[in-house]
Coordinates of C-alpha atoms in Angstrom, one line a residue:
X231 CA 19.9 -232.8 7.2
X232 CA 22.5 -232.7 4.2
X233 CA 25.4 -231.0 4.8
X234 CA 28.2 -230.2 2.5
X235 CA 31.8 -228.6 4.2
X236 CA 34.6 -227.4 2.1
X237 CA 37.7 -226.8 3.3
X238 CA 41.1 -226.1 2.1
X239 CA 40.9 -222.8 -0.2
X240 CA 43.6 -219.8 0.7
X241 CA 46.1 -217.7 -1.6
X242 CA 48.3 -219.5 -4.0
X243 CA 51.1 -218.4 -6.5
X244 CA 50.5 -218.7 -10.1
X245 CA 51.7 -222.2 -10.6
X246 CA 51.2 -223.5 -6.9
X247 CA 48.8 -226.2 -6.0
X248 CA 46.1 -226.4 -3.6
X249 CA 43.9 -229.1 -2.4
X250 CA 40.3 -228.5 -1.1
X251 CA 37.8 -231.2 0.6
X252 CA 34.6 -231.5 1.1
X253 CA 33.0 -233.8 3.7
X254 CA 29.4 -234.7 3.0
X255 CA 26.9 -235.8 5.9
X256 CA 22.6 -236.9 6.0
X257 CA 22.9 -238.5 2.8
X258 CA 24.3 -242.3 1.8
X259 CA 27.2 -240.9 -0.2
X260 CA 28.2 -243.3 -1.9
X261 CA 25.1 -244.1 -4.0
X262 CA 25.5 -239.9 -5.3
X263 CA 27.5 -237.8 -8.6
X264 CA 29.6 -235.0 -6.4
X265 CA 30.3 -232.3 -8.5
X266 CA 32.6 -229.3 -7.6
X267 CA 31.6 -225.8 -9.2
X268 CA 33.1 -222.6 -9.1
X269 CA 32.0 -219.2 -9.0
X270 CA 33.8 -215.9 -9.8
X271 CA 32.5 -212.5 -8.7
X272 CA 30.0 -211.4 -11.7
X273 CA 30.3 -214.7 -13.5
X274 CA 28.5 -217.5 -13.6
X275 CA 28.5 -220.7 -11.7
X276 CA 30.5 -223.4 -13.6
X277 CA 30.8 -226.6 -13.9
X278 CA 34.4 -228.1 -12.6
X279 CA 34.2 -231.7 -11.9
X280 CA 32.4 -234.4 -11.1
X281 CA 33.0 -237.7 -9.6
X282 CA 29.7 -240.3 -10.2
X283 CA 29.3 -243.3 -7.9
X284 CA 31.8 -245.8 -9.8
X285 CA 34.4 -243.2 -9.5
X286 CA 34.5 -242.4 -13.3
X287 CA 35.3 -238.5 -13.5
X288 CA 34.5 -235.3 -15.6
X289 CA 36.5 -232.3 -16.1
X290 CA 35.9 -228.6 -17.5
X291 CA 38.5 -228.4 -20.5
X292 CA 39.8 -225.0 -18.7
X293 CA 40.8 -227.4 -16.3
X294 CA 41.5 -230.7 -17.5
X295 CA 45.1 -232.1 -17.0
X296 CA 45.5 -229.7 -14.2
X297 CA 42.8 -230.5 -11.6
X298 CA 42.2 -233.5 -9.9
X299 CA 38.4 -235.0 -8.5
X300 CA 38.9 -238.3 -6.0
X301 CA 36.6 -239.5 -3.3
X302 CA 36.8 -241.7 0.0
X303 CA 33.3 -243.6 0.2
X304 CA 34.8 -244.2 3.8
X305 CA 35.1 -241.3 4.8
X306 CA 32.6 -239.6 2.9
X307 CA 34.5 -236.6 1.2
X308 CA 35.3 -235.6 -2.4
X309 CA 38.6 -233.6 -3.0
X310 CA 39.4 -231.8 -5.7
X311 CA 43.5 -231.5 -6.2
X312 CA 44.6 -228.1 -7.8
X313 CA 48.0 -228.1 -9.8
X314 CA 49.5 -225.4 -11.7
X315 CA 47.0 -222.8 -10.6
X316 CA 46.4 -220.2 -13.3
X317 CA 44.9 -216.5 -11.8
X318 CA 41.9 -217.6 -13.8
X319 CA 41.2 -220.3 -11.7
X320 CA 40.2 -217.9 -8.7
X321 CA 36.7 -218.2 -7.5
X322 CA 34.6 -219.5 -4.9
X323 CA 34.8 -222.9 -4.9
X324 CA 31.8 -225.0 -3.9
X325 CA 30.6 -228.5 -3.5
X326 CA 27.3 -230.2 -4.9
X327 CA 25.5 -233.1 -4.5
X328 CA 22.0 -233.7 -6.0
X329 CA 20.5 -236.2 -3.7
X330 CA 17.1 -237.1 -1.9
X331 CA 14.2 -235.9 -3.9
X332 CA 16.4 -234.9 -6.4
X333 CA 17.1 -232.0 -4.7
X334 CA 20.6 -229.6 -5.3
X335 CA 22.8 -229.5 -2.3
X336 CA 25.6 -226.9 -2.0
X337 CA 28.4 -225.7 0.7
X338 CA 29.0 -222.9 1.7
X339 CA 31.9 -222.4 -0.5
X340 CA 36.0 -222.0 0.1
X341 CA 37.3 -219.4 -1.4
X342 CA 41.0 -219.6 -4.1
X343 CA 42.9 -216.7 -5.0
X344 CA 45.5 -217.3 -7.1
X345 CA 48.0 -213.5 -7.3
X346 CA 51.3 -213.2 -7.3

């Protein structure tokens, strides 16, 4: 069984940082792309960043320069590092992995609010 847990979402300032992890299980992580998406109510899921195997990364321009992807093949989890947090950057976040069979595997999401 693949399993995908985020953690780390919560209410932030505009300008605050936040940090959110995900720790993947039932797959050999380190051979996989993990990709964080995000989803706002009524809006599309997007694309935020991805981390492939090598560790080269990928960022959304809404995001890039402020956001952060890393991964610990060790431990198995991909973080995403939040800075300067804009109140367009609330959502859902969620973690993604398209692994064995070539099949999509999500979290169950961590939600971001960012309000003054």
């Amino acid at each position: 069984q693949v399993h995908l847990v985020e953690s780390g979402g919560g209410l932030v300032q505009p300008g605050g940082s936040l940090r959110l992890s995900c720790a993947a299980s039932g797959i050999n992580f380190r051979l996989y792309d993990m990709n964080w998406y995000r989803q706002a109510p009524g809006k599309q899921r997007e694309l935020v960043a991805t981390i492939t195997s090598d560790q080269s990364t990928n960022y959304a321009d809404s995001v890039k320069g402020r956001f952060t992807i890393s991964r610990n093949n060790v431990r198995n989890t991909v973080s995403l590092q939040m800075n300067s947090l804009e109140p367009g950057d609330t959502a859902v976040y969620y973690c993604h992995v398209k692994a064995r069979g070539n099949t999509d595997y999500w979290g169950r999401g961590t939600q971001v609010t960012v309000s003054s």
